[in-house]
Coordinates of C-alpha atoms (C1' of nucleotides) in Angstrom, one line a residue:
Chain J
M1277 CA -16.2 -24.0 18.3
A1278 CA -19.7 -23.0 18.6
Q1279 CA -19.6 -20.2 16.1
S1280 CA -18.8 -22.6 13.3
N1281 CA -22.3 -23.9 13.2
N1282 CA -23.6 -20.3 12.5
V1283 CA -23.8 -20.0 8.8
T1284 CA -24.0 -16.4 8.7
P1285 CA -21.8 -15.1 11.6
L1286 CA -21.5 -11.5 12.0
F1287 CA -18.5 -10.6 14.1
N1288 CA -20.7 -8.6 16.8
D1289 CA -22.1 -11.9 17.9
L1290 CA -18.8 -12.0 19.8
A1291 CA -19.8 -8.8 21.8
K1292 CA -22.9 -10.8 22.9
I1293 CA -20.9 -13.8 23.9
E1294 CA -18.3 -11.9 25.9
H1295 CA -19.3 -9.7 28.7
D1296 CA -18.3 -6.0 28.6
H1297 CA -15.4 -6.2 31.1
V1298 CA -13.8 -9.6 30.6
A1299 CA -10.3 -9.7 31.3
C1300 CA -7.7 -10.5 28.6
Q1301 CA -6.9 -14.0 29.9
D1302 CA -10.5 -14.9 29.5
C1303 CA -11.0 -13.0 26.2
S1304 CA -11.8 -15.2 23.1
L1305 CA -9.4 -13.1 21.1
Y1306 CA -6.7 -13.9 23.3
R1307 CA -4.8 -16.0 21.1
L1308 CA -5.3 -13.5 18.1
C1309 CA -4.5 -10.4 20.2
L1310 CA -1.6 -8.5 21.8
P1311 CA -1.4 -10.4 25.1
L1312 CA 0.0 -13.5 23.4
G1313 CA 3.0 -14.8 25.3
L1314 CA 2.5 -12.6 28.5
H1315 CA 1.7 -14.1 31.8
N1316 CA 0.2 -13.5 35.1
N1317 CA 1.6 -10.3 36.4
D1318 CA 2.2 -8.9 33.0
L1319 CA -1.3 -9.7 31.8
N1320 CA -2.6 -8.0 35.0
K1321 CA -0.7 -4.8 34.3
L1322 CA -1.7 -4.6 30.6
D1323 CA -5.3 -5.3 31.8
E1324 CA -5.1 -2.3 34.0
I1325 CA -4.3 0.2 31.2
I1326 CA -7.0 -1.3 28.9
T1327 CA -10.2 0.8 28.4
R1328 CA -13.0 -1.2 27.1
S1329 CA -15.2 0.9 25.1
Q1330 CA -18.9 1.3 25.0
G1331 CA -20.2 0.4 21.6
Y1332 CA -20.0 2.3 18.2
K1333 CA -22.9 2.5 15.9
R1334 CA -22.6 2.0 12.2
G1335 CA -21.0 5.2 10.8
Q1336 CA -19.5 6.2 14.1
S1337 CA -15.8 7.4 14.1
L1338 CA -13.4 6.1 16.4
F1339 CA -10.9 9.1 15.3
S1340 CA -10.5 11.3 12.3
E1341 CA -7.5 12.2 10.2
E1342 CA -5.2 14.9 12.0
N1343 CA -6.7 14.3 15.5
S1344 CA -3.8 14.0 17.9
F1345 CA -2.6 10.3 18.4
K1346 CA -3.4 9.1 22.0
S1347 CA -4.2 5.5 21.9
L1348 CA -3.9 2.2 19.6
Y1349 CA -7.3 0.4 19.4
V1350 CA -7.9 -3.4 19.2
V1351 CA -11.3 -4.4 17.6
R1352 CA -13.2 -6.3 20.2
S1353 CA -16.3 -7.0 18.2
G1354 CA -17.9 -5.7 14.8
S1355 CA -15.6 -4.3 12.2
F1356 CA -14.3 -1.0 11.0
K1357 CA -12.6 0.6 7.8
T1358 CA -10.1 3.2 7.9
T1359 CA -9.8 6.0 5.2
I1360 CA -7.5 8.7 3.9
S1361 CA -8.3 11.5 1.7
T1362 CA -6.5 13.8 -1.0
S1363 CA -6.6 17.5 -0.4
N1364 CA -9.3 17.8 -3.1
G1365 CA -11.5 15.3 -1.2
R1366 CA -11.1 11.8 -3.0
E1367 CA -11.0 8.9 -0.7
Q1368 CA -9.2 5.8 -0.3
V1369 CA -10.3 3.0 2.0
T1370 CA -7.0 1.9 3.1
G1371 CA -8.1 -1.3 5.4
F1372 CA -10.7 -3.1 6.9
Y1373 CA -10.3 -4.3 10.7
F1374 CA -11.8 -7.3 12.4
P1375 CA -11.7 -8.7 16.1
G1376 CA -8.2 -9.0 17.4
E1377 CA -6.8 -6.4 14.7
F1378 CA -5.1 -3.1 15.6
I1379 CA -6.3 0.3 14.4
G1380 CA -4.1 3.4 14.6
L1381 CA -0.5 1.6 14.1
D1382 CA 0.3 4.3 11.5
A1383 CA -0.3 7.4 13.7
I1384 CA 2.8 6.6 16.0
H1385 CA 5.4 8.0 14.1
H1386 CA 3.3 11.1 13.3
E1387 CA 1.6 11.6 16.5
S1388 CA -1.5 12.4 15.0
Y1389 CA -3.9 9.8 13.1
Q1390 CA -3.0 9.6 9.6
S1391 CA -6.6 8.2 8.7
T1392 CA -10.3 8.2 9.8
A1393 CA -11.5 5.0 11.3
K1394 CA -15.3 4.3 11.1
A1395 CA -17.4 1.4 12.4
L1396 CA -19.0 -0.8 9.6
E1397 CA -21.6 -2.0 12.0
S1398 CA -22.3 -2.1 15.6
S1399 CA -18.7 -2.7 17.1
S1400 CA -16.5 -2.2 20.1
V1401 CA -12.9 -1.8 20.9
C1402 CA -10.3 -2.0 23.4
E1403 CA -8.3 1.3 23.9
L1404 CA -4.7 1.1 24.5
P1405 CA -3.4 4.4 25.6
Y1406 CA -0.1 4.5 23.8
D1407 CA 2.0 6.4 26.8
S1408 CA 0.7 3.9 29.2
L1409 CA 1.7 0.9 26.7
Q1410 CA 5.2 2.5 26.5
D1411 CA 5.4 2.9 30.4
I1412 CA 4.6 -1.0 30.8
G1413 CA 6.6 -2.2 27.8
K1414 CA 9.8 -1.0 29.3
E1415 CA 9.8 -4.0 31.8
M1416 CA 7.9 -6.2 29.2
P1417 CA 10.2 -6.8 26.1
Q1418 CA 7.7 -9.4 25.1
L1419 CA 4.8 -6.9 24.8
Q1420 CA 7.1 -4.7 22.6
V1421 CA 8.1 -7.6 20.3
Q1422 CA 4.1 -8.5 19.9
L1423 CA 3.5 -4.9 19.0
L1424 CA 6.6 -5.1 16.5
T1425 CA 5.1 -8.1 15.0
R1426 CA 1.8 -6.8 14.4
L1427 CA 3.2 -3.8 13.1
S1428 CA 5.1 -5.9 10.5
K1429 CA 2.2 -8.0 9.7
E1430 CA 0.2 -5.0 8.8
L1431 CA 3.0 -3.6 6.8
A1432 CA 3.4 -7.0 4.8
G1433 CA -0.4 -6.9 4.1
D1434 CA -0.1 -3.4 2.8
K1435 CA 2.5 -4.5 0.4
S1436 CA 0.5 -7.1 -0.7
L1437 CA -2.3 -4.5 -1.4
M1438 CA 0.1 -2.4 -3.6
L1439 CA 0.8 -5.5 -5.7
L1440 CA -3.1 -5.7 -6.0
L1441 CA -3.7 -2.2 -6.7
G1442 CA -0.8 -1.8 -9.1
K1443 CA -0.8 -5.0 -11.1
K1444 CA -4.1 -6.9 -10.7
T1445 CA -7.0 -7.1 -13.1
S1446 CA -10.4 -6.4 -11.6
K1447 CA -11.3 -10.0 -11.4
E1448 CA -8.2 -10.8 -9.7
K1449 CA -8.5 -8.0 -7.2
L1450 CA -12.0 -9.3 -6.0
A1451 CA -10.9 -12.9 -6.0
T1452 CA -7.9 -12.1 -4.0
Y1453 CA -10.1 -10.0 -1.7
L1454 CA -12.4 -12.6 -1.0
L1455 CA -9.9 -15.1 0.1
S1456 CA -8.2 -12.7 2.3
L1457 CA -11.5 -12.2 4.0
S1458 CA -12.1 -16.1 4.0
K1459 CA -8.8 -16.5 5.8
R1460 CA -9.4 -13.7 8.4
F1461 CA -12.6 -15.2 9.2
H1462 CA -11.3 -18.5 9.4
D1463 CA -8.6 -17.6 11.6
R1464 CA -11.5 -16.2 14.0
G1465 CA -13.1 -19.5 14.2
F1466 CA -15.7 -19.0 11.7
S1467 CA -16.7 -20.6 8.2
A1468 CA -14.0 -19.9 5.7
T1469 CA -16.7 -20.1 3.1
D1470 CA -19.9 -18.6 4.5
F1471 CA -20.0 -15.1 5.9
Q1472 CA -21.3 -11.7 5.9
L1473 CA -19.8 -8.5 4.1
S1474 CA -20.2 -5.8 6.7
M1475 CA -18.9 -3.4 4.2
S1476 CA -20.5 -1.8 1.3
R1477 CA -20.0 -2.9 -2.4
G1478 CA -18.9 0.9 -2.5
D1479 CA -16.3 0.4 0.3
I1480 CA -14.9 -2.9 -1.4
A1481 CA -14.9 -1.3 -4.7
N1482 CA -12.9 1.7 -3.2
H1483 CA -10.4 -0.2 -1.4
L1484 CA -9.9 -2.4 -4.4
G1485 CA -9.2 0.7 -6.7
L1486 CA -12.4 -0.1 -8.9
A1487 CA -15.9 1.7 -9.5
V1488 CA -18.9 0.2 -7.6
E1489 CA -20.6 -1.0 -11.0
T1490 CA -17.4 -3.1 -11.8
V1491 CA -17.7 -4.9 -8.5
S1492 CA -21.4 -5.6 -8.8
R1493 CA -20.7 -6.9 -12.4
I1494 CA -17.8 -9.4 -11.3
F1495 CA -19.9 -10.4 -8.6
S1496 CA -22.6 -11.4 -11.0
R1497 CA -20.2 -13.0 -13.3
F1498 CA -18.6 -14.9 -10.4
Q1499 CA -22.2 -16.1 -9.6
E1500 CA -23.1 -17.1 -13.1
E1501 CA -19.6 -19.2 -13.2
G1502 CA -20.6 -21.0 -9.9
L1503 CA -17.7 -19.4 -8.1
I1504 CA -19.8 -17.9 -5.2
T1505 CA -23.4 -17.3 -4.4
L1506 CA -24.3 -13.9 -3.0
D1507 CA -27.6 -12.8 -1.1
G1508 CA -27.4 -9.1 -0.4
K1509 CA -24.4 -9.1 2.3
A1510 CA -24.3 -13.0 2.7
I1511 CA -21.8 -14.7 0.7
S1512 CA -20.8 -18.0 0.0
L1513 CA -17.6 -19.2 -1.5
Q1514 CA -18.5 -22.3 -3.5
D1515 CA -15.0 -23.1 -5.3
M1516 CA -12.0 -22.1 -3.2
D1517 CA -9.6 -23.7 -5.8
R1518 CA -10.9 -21.9 -8.8
L1519 CA -11.0 -18.6 -6.8
K1520 CA -7.4 -19.3 -5.8
A1521 CA -6.4 -19.8 -9.3
L1522 CA -8.0 -16.4 -10.3
C1523 CA -5.7 -14.4 -7.8
G1524 CA -3.0 -14.2 -10.5
Chain B
M768 CA 26.8 21.3 4.7
A769 CA 29.1 20.6 1.9
Q770 CA 26.8 18.3 -0.1
S771 CA 24.2 21.2 -0.8
N772 CA 26.8 22.8 -3.3
N773 CA 26.8 19.4 -5.4
V774 CA 24.1 20.0 -7.8
T775 CA 23.8 16.4 -8.8
P776 CA 24.4 14.5 -5.7
L777 CA 24.4 10.7 -5.7
F778 CA 23.6 9.0 -2.4
N779 CA 26.7 6.9 -2.8
D780 CA 29.0 10.0 -2.5
L781 CA 28.1 9.3 1.1
A782 CA 30.0 6.1 1.1
K783 CA 33.2 8.0 -0.1
I784 CA 32.8 10.5 2.5
E785 CA 32.4 8.0 5.3
H786 CA 35.0 5.3 6.1
D787 CA 34.0 1.7 6.1
H788 CA 33.7 0.9 9.7
V789 CA 32.7 4.4 11.2
A790 CA 30.8 3.9 14.3
C791 CA 27.2 5.0 14.7
Q792 CA 28.0 8.1 16.9
D793 CA 30.5 9.2 13.9
C794 CA 28.1 8.5 11.0
S795 CA 26.6 11.5 9.3
L796 CA 23.4 9.4 9.1
Y797 CA 23.0 9.4 12.9
R798 CA 20.1 11.5 13.3
L799 CA 18.2 9.8 10.4
C800 CA 18.8 6.2 11.7
L801 CA 18.0 3.9 14.4
P802 CA 20.3 5.0 17.2
L803 CA 18.7 8.2 17.7
G804 CA 18.1 8.9 21.4
L805 CA 20.6 6.1 22.3
H806 CA 23.7 7.2 24.6
N807 CA 27.2 5.9 25.3
N808 CA 26.9 2.3 26.5
D809 CA 23.8 1.5 24.6
L810 CA 25.3 3.0 21.5
N811 CA 28.3 0.8 22.0
K812 CA 26.2 -2.3 22.3
L813 CA 24.3 -1.6 19.2
D814 CA 27.5 -1.0 17.4
E815 CA 28.7 -4.3 18.3
I816 CA 26.0 -6.2 16.7
I817 CA 25.9 -4.2 13.5
T818 CA 27.9 -5.6 10.4
R819 CA 28.8 -3.0 8.0
S820 CA 28.6 -4.7 4.5
Q821 CA 30.9 -4.5 1.4
G822 CA 29.3 -2.7 -1.5
Y823 CA 26.7 -4.0 -3.5
K824 CA 26.7 -3.4 -7.3
R825 CA 23.7 -2.2 -9.4
G826 CA 21.5 -5.0 -9.7
Q827 CA 22.7 -7.0 -6.9
S828 CA 20.2 -8.5 -4.4
L829 CA 20.4 -7.9 -0.6
F830 CA 17.7 -10.8 0.0
S831 CA 15.2 -12.6 -2.2
E832 CA 11.3 -13.2 -1.6
E833 CA 11.2 -16.6 0.6
N834 CA 14.5 -16.3 1.8
S835 CA 14.4 -17.0 5.5
F836 CA 14.4 -13.7 7.7
K837 CA 17.8 -13.1 9.5
S838 CA 18.6 -9.2 9.5
L839 CA 17.2 -5.9 9.1
Y840 CA 19.2 -3.6 6.9
V841 CA 19.7 0.1 6.9
V842 CA 21.0 1.6 3.5
R843 CA 24.3 3.5 4.4
S844 CA 25.1 4.5 0.9
G845 CA 23.2 4.3 -2.4
S846 CA 19.9 3.2 -3.0
F847 CA 17.8 -0.1 -3.3
K848 CA 14.3 -1.1 -4.6
T849 CA 12.1 -3.8 -3.1
T850 CA 9.7 -5.8 -5.5
I851 CA 6.9 -8.5 -4.7
S852 CA 5.6 -10.8 -7.5
T853 CA 2.2 -12.4 -8.4
S854 CA 2.3 -16.2 -8.8
N855 CA 2.4 -15.5 -12.6
G856 CA 5.4 -13.3 -12.5
R857 CA 3.9 -10.0 -12.7
E858 CA 6.1 -7.6 -10.5
Q859 CA 5.3 -4.6 -8.3
V860 CA 8.1 -2.3 -7.0
T861 CA 6.9 -1.7 -3.5
G862 CA 9.4 0.8 -2.4
F863 CA 12.7 2.8 -2.9
Y864 CA 15.1 3.1 0.0
F865 CA 17.7 5.7 0.5
P866 CA 20.6 6.2 3.3
G867 CA 19.2 5.8 6.8
E868 CA 16.0 3.9 5.8
F869 CA 15.2 0.3 6.9
I870 CA 14.8 -2.6 4.5
G871 CA 13.1 -5.8 5.6
L872 CA 10.6 -4.7 8.5
D873 CA 7.8 -6.5 6.5
A874 CA 9.6 -9.8 7.2
I875 CA 9.6 -9.6 11.0
H876 CA 6.1 -11.2 11.2
H877 CA 6.5 -14.1 8.5
E878 CA 10.1 -14.9 9.5
S879 CA 10.7 -14.8 5.8
Y880 CA 11.4 -12.1 3.4
Q881 CA 8.1 -10.9 1.8
S882 CA 10.1 -9.0 -1.0
T883 CA 13.3 -8.9 -3.1
A884 CA 15.6 -6.1 -2.4
K885 CA 18.0 -4.9 -5.2
A886 CA 20.7 -2.3 -5.3
L887 CA 19.8 0.4 -7.8
E888 CA 23.6 1.8 -7.9
S889 CA 26.8 1.1 -5.9
S890 CA 25.5 0.7 -2.6
S891 CA 26.2 -0.3 1.0
V892 CA 24.2 -1.2 4.0
C893 CA 24.3 -1.6 7.8
E894 CA 23.2 -5.1 8.6
L895 CA 21.4 -5.6 11.9
P896 CA 20.7 -9.4 13.2
Y897 CA 17.3 -9.5 14.3
D898 CA 18.0 -11.9 17.3
S899 CA 20.7 -9.9 18.5
L900 CA 18.7 -6.7 18.1
Q901 CA 15.8 -8.4 20.3
D902 CA 18.6 -9.4 22.9
I903 CA 19.9 -6.0 23.3
G904 CA 16.4 -4.4 22.9
K905 CA 15.4 -6.1 26.2
E906 CA 17.5 -3.6 28.2
M907 CA 16.9 -0.8 25.6
P908 CA 13.4 0.4 25.6
Q909 CA 14.3 3.6 23.7
L910 CA 15.6 1.2 20.8
Q911 CA 12.5 -0.8 20.8
V912 CA 10.6 2.5 20.5
Q913 CA 12.7 3.7 17.8
L914 CA 12.1 0.4 15.7
L915 CA 8.3 0.7 16.4
T916 CA 8.4 4.2 15.2
R917 CA 10.3 3.4 12.2
L918 CA 7.8 0.7 11.3
S919 CA 5.0 3.0 11.7
K920 CA 6.4 5.8 9.4
E921 CA 6.7 3.2 6.9
L922 CA 3.2 1.9 7.3
A923 CA 2.0 5.4 7.0
G924 CA 3.7 5.8 3.7
D925 CA 2.4 2.8 2.6
K926 CA -1.0 4.0 3.3
S927 CA -0.5 7.2 1.3
L928 CA 0.9 4.9 -1.6
M929 CA -2.4 3.2 -1.7
L930 CA -4.2 6.5 -2.0
L931 CA -2.0 7.2 -4.9
L932 CA -2.2 4.1 -6.6
G933 CA -6.1 4.0 -6.1
K934 CA -7.4 7.3 -6.7
K935 CA -4.6 9.5 -8.5
T936 CA -4.4 10.3 -12.0
S937 CA -1.1 9.7 -13.8
K938 CA 0.2 13.2 -13.7
E939 CA -0.8 13.4 -9.8
K940 CA 1.0 10.3 -9.3
L941 CA 4.3 11.6 -10.9
A942 CA 4.1 14.9 -9.2
T943 CA 3.4 13.1 -5.8
Y944 CA 6.4 11.0 -6.4
L945 CA 8.9 13.6 -7.3
L946 CA 7.9 15.6 -4.2
S947 CA 8.3 12.7 -1.9
L948 CA 11.8 12.1 -3.5
S949 CA 12.7 15.8 -3.2
K950 CA 11.5 15.6 0.7
R951 CA 13.7 12.8 1.2
F952 CA 16.8 14.2 -0.5
H953 CA 16.3 17.4 1.5
D954 CA 16.3 15.5 4.7
R955 CA 19.4 14.0 4.0
G956 CA 21.1 17.3 3.4
F957 CA 20.8 17.4 -0.3
S958 CA 19.1 19.7 -2.6
A959 CA 15.4 19.5 -2.5
T960 CA 15.2 20.7 -6.3
D961 CA 18.2 19.2 -7.9
F962 CA 18.9 15.4 -7.8
Q963 CA 19.5 12.1 -9.7
L964 CA 16.9 9.5 -10.3
S965 CA 18.8 6.4 -9.5
M966 CA 15.8 4.4 -10.5
S967 CA 14.9 3.7 -14.2
R968 CA 11.9 5.0 -15.8
G969 CA 10.8 1.5 -15.6
D970 CA 11.1 1.2 -12.1
I971 CA 9.2 4.6 -11.5
A972 CA 6.3 3.4 -13.6
N973 CA 5.8 0.0 -11.9
H974 CA 6.0 1.6 -8.6
L975 CA 3.3 4.0 -9.5
G976 CA 0.9 1.5 -11.3
L977 CA 1.9 3.2 -14.8
A978 CA 3.5 2.0 -18.3
V979 CA 6.8 3.2 -18.9
E980 CA 5.6 5.3 -21.9
T981 CA 3.1 7.1 -19.6
V982 CA 6.0 8.1 -17.5
S983 CA 8.2 9.2 -20.3
R984 CA 5.3 11.3 -21.9
I985 CA 4.5 13.1 -18.5
F986 CA 8.1 13.9 -18.0
S987 CA 7.9 15.5 -21.4
R988 CA 4.7 17.2 -20.5
F989 CA 6.1 18.6 -17.2
Q990 CA 9.2 19.9 -19.2
E991 CA 7.1 21.7 -21.8
E992 CA 5.0 23.4 -18.9
G993 CA 8.5 24.4 -17.0
L994 CA 7.7 22.3 -14.0
I995 CA 10.9 20.5 -14.4
T996 CA 14.0 20.0 -16.4
L997 CA 15.4 16.5 -17.0
D998 CA 18.6 15.4 -18.6
G999 CA 19.1 11.7 -18.5
K1000 CA 18.8 10.7 -14.8
A1001 CA 19.4 14.3 -13.5
I1002 CA 16.3 16.2 -12.7
S1003 CA 15.6 19.6 -11.4
L1004 CA 12.5 20.8 -10.0
Q1005 CA 11.6 24.3 -11.2
D1006 CA 8.3 25.1 -9.9
M1007 CA 7.5 23.2 -6.4
D1008 CA 4.4 25.2 -5.9
R1009 CA 2.7 24.1 -9.2
L1010 CA 4.0 20.6 -8.6
K1011 CA 2.4 20.6 -5.2
A1012 CA -0.9 21.7 -6.5
L1013 CA -0.9 18.9 -8.9
C1014 CA -0.6 16.3 -6.3
G1015 CA -4.3 16.3 -5.9
Chain E
dT1135 C1' 36.3 1.5 -31.1
dT1136 C1' 32.6 -1.2 -32.5
dA1137 C1' 29.1 -4.5 -31.2
dT1138 C1' 25.0 -5.6 -28.3
dA1139 C1' 21.7 -4.9 -25.2
dT1140 C1' 18.9 -2.1 -22.5
dC1141 C1' 16.7 2.4 -21.9
dC1142 C1' 13.9 6.0 -23.4
dA1143 C1' 11.1 8.8 -26.2
dT1144 C1' 7.0 9.6 -29.2
dG1145 C1' 3.2 8.4 -32.3
dA1146 C1' -0.8 5.3 -33.5
dT1147 C1' -4.2 2.4 -31.9
dC1148 C1' -6.8 -0.4 -28.5
dT1149 C1' -9.2 -1.7 -24.5
dA1150 C1' -10.3 -2.4 -19.5
dG1151 C1' -12.9 -0.3 -16.7
dA1152 C1' -14.8 4.1 -15.8
dT1153 C1' -18.6 7.4 -16.3
dC1154 C1' -23.3 8.0 -17.3
dA1155 C1' -28.1 6.8 -16.9
dA1156 C1' -32.2 4.2 -15.5
dT1157 C1' -34.5 0.4 -12.6
dT1158 C1' -34.5 -2.5 -8.6
dT1159 C1' -34.1 -3.5 -4.1
dG1160 C1' -32.9 -3.0 0.6
dT1161 C1' -33.6 -0.1 4.9
dG1162 C1' -34.1 3.2 8.5
dT1163 C1' -37.6 6.1 10.4
dG1164 C1' -41.9 8.7 11.4
Chain G
dC1 C1' -46.4 0.1 6.9
dA2 C1' -45.5 3.3 3.8
dC3 C1' -42.5 6.7 2.8
dA4 C1' -38.0 8.5 1.5
dC5 C1' -33.5 7.7 0.8
dA6 C1' -29.3 4.9 0.1
dA7 C1' -27.4 0.8 -2.2
dA8 C1' -27.1 -2.4 -5.7
dT9 C1' -27.6 -4.2 -10.3
dT10 C1' -27.5 -3.9 -15.4
dG11 C1' -26.8 -1.8 -19.9
dA12 C1' -24.8 1.8 -23.0
dT13 C1' -21.1 4.8 -23.9
dC14 C1' -16.8 7.1 -23.3
dT15 C1' -11.7 7.8 -22.1
dA16 C1' -7.0 7.4 -19.4
dG17 C1' -3.6 5.1 -20.0
dA18 C1' -1.9 0.5 -21.8
dT19 C1' 0.0 -1.7 -25.7
dC20 C1' 2.2 -1.8 -30.0
dA21 C1' 5.4 -0.1 -33.1
dT22 C1' 9.7 2.4 -34.2
dG23 C1' 13.8 5.1 -33.8
dG24 C1' 17.3 7.1 -31.3
dA25 C1' 20.2 7.6 -27.1
dT26 C1' 23.3 5.4 -23.6
dA27 C1' 25.7 2.1 -21.4
dT28 C1' 28.5 -2.2 -20.9
dA29 C1' 31.9 -5.3 -22.5
dA30 C1' 35.7 -7.1 -25.5

DNA sequence: TTATATCCATGATCTAGATCAATTTGTGTG
DNA sequence: CACACAAATTGATCTAGATCATGGATATAA
């Protein structure tokens, strides 16, 4: 795959490769995305209800907490973060989302978005109006199964994150996080060891329940120990085995 | 509702009220459970695939991490906890489950259970073999929608728990936890202020990312401040408003 | 009933990571 | 390109909550 040669890939490269209105069957994300297992007619029907968005700039919101729920979104290019807040304004980054991943699944039940989703870089999404999705889902059990499976995957990820937040030390948190990113980049055809951190140190810290300063210090420590090299947002994992051992 | 008069309800009281093989349409959990919105034939089909378990004793496992995934479970009476572990044996309580709530939703994607589920008291469940559920789901879109909605609800709950674990102080954690229990008891027709904690202090502490000692101390502090009264496992919320204000 | 184990409460001490403070580096904008 | 502002690093200090230690209360079993 061409992208593998690119040492510092950004997910929005994908946006340039794809044309704006590429159909699901021609999309490079096909095998990571919802349509997996759908064929011909079904795929066409799905295509019809999807709106492919114009781009979102860094910091722009896809939706905000309390907005009424209308659509699920799949990241097409770039990346997003979701956050929720306490009543007195403290914020928690609940997730980062990369191409092929769903945003808004936790809104289905409450019928309003439970979080705010913001682009971390220039990004685009596919919008799936939930009503339409249900309509066509009635005659496409496979689509429902896919949705269910996606939800289940996110749920499992969140449980792991609970373990991380509740029981891991700061070093273990960082190591776990880096390896999780690594896996997701690899799944998308990019290098598992060399990639760009599209989120700020602050976002990482917040997501892992740490202070920014702690993240900075541990990144420095990891570099001293030869585990990673870091140049601004570009990171390179130098010793995956020792990183794995550090996850706890 | 009769239960409301009982000042110290235990969810396994429900088990005594219900007969062992009560059908979904006659089950007191109906409106909290999966069948909501299903009728007649559909309900009967669902009934047919459900296995109603014999009881589980305190500490007994429903399934363990890594077991291959076969069924979803709905708590019929009593309560359960789920836990996941780091490779070096540290454990995190990822959730508590009360009557009408689903256990095992995070296993669908991985096709193996991602956690261990243990009974906290004498309990029983309805077992829903996932394959059968998918079979009948093909002709019952409403069933799929229900499942999806359930998953979404748990997802939203887990996101809130991330906020709790990542950003709240120990007092805020406890207050939030007590009010969450209160709501769930209330939804089940029990008192919102007086109930039994079926889980140990250790389980609570673990779930909230605290030490047992901290939980003990804060319970004592809350009593001194007239927020709650506590007698062993029996708790009474004396000042819901101040508790709410304490959630952060 | 007593034995034995587990759970719970409370005090004393310690520490991982937060907070505060000062620099440096990076970045968008006129 | 230089200004202004946000992000990141590094060091010094502080503190919320963990850990350690002890004694009392509860539960389970023979």
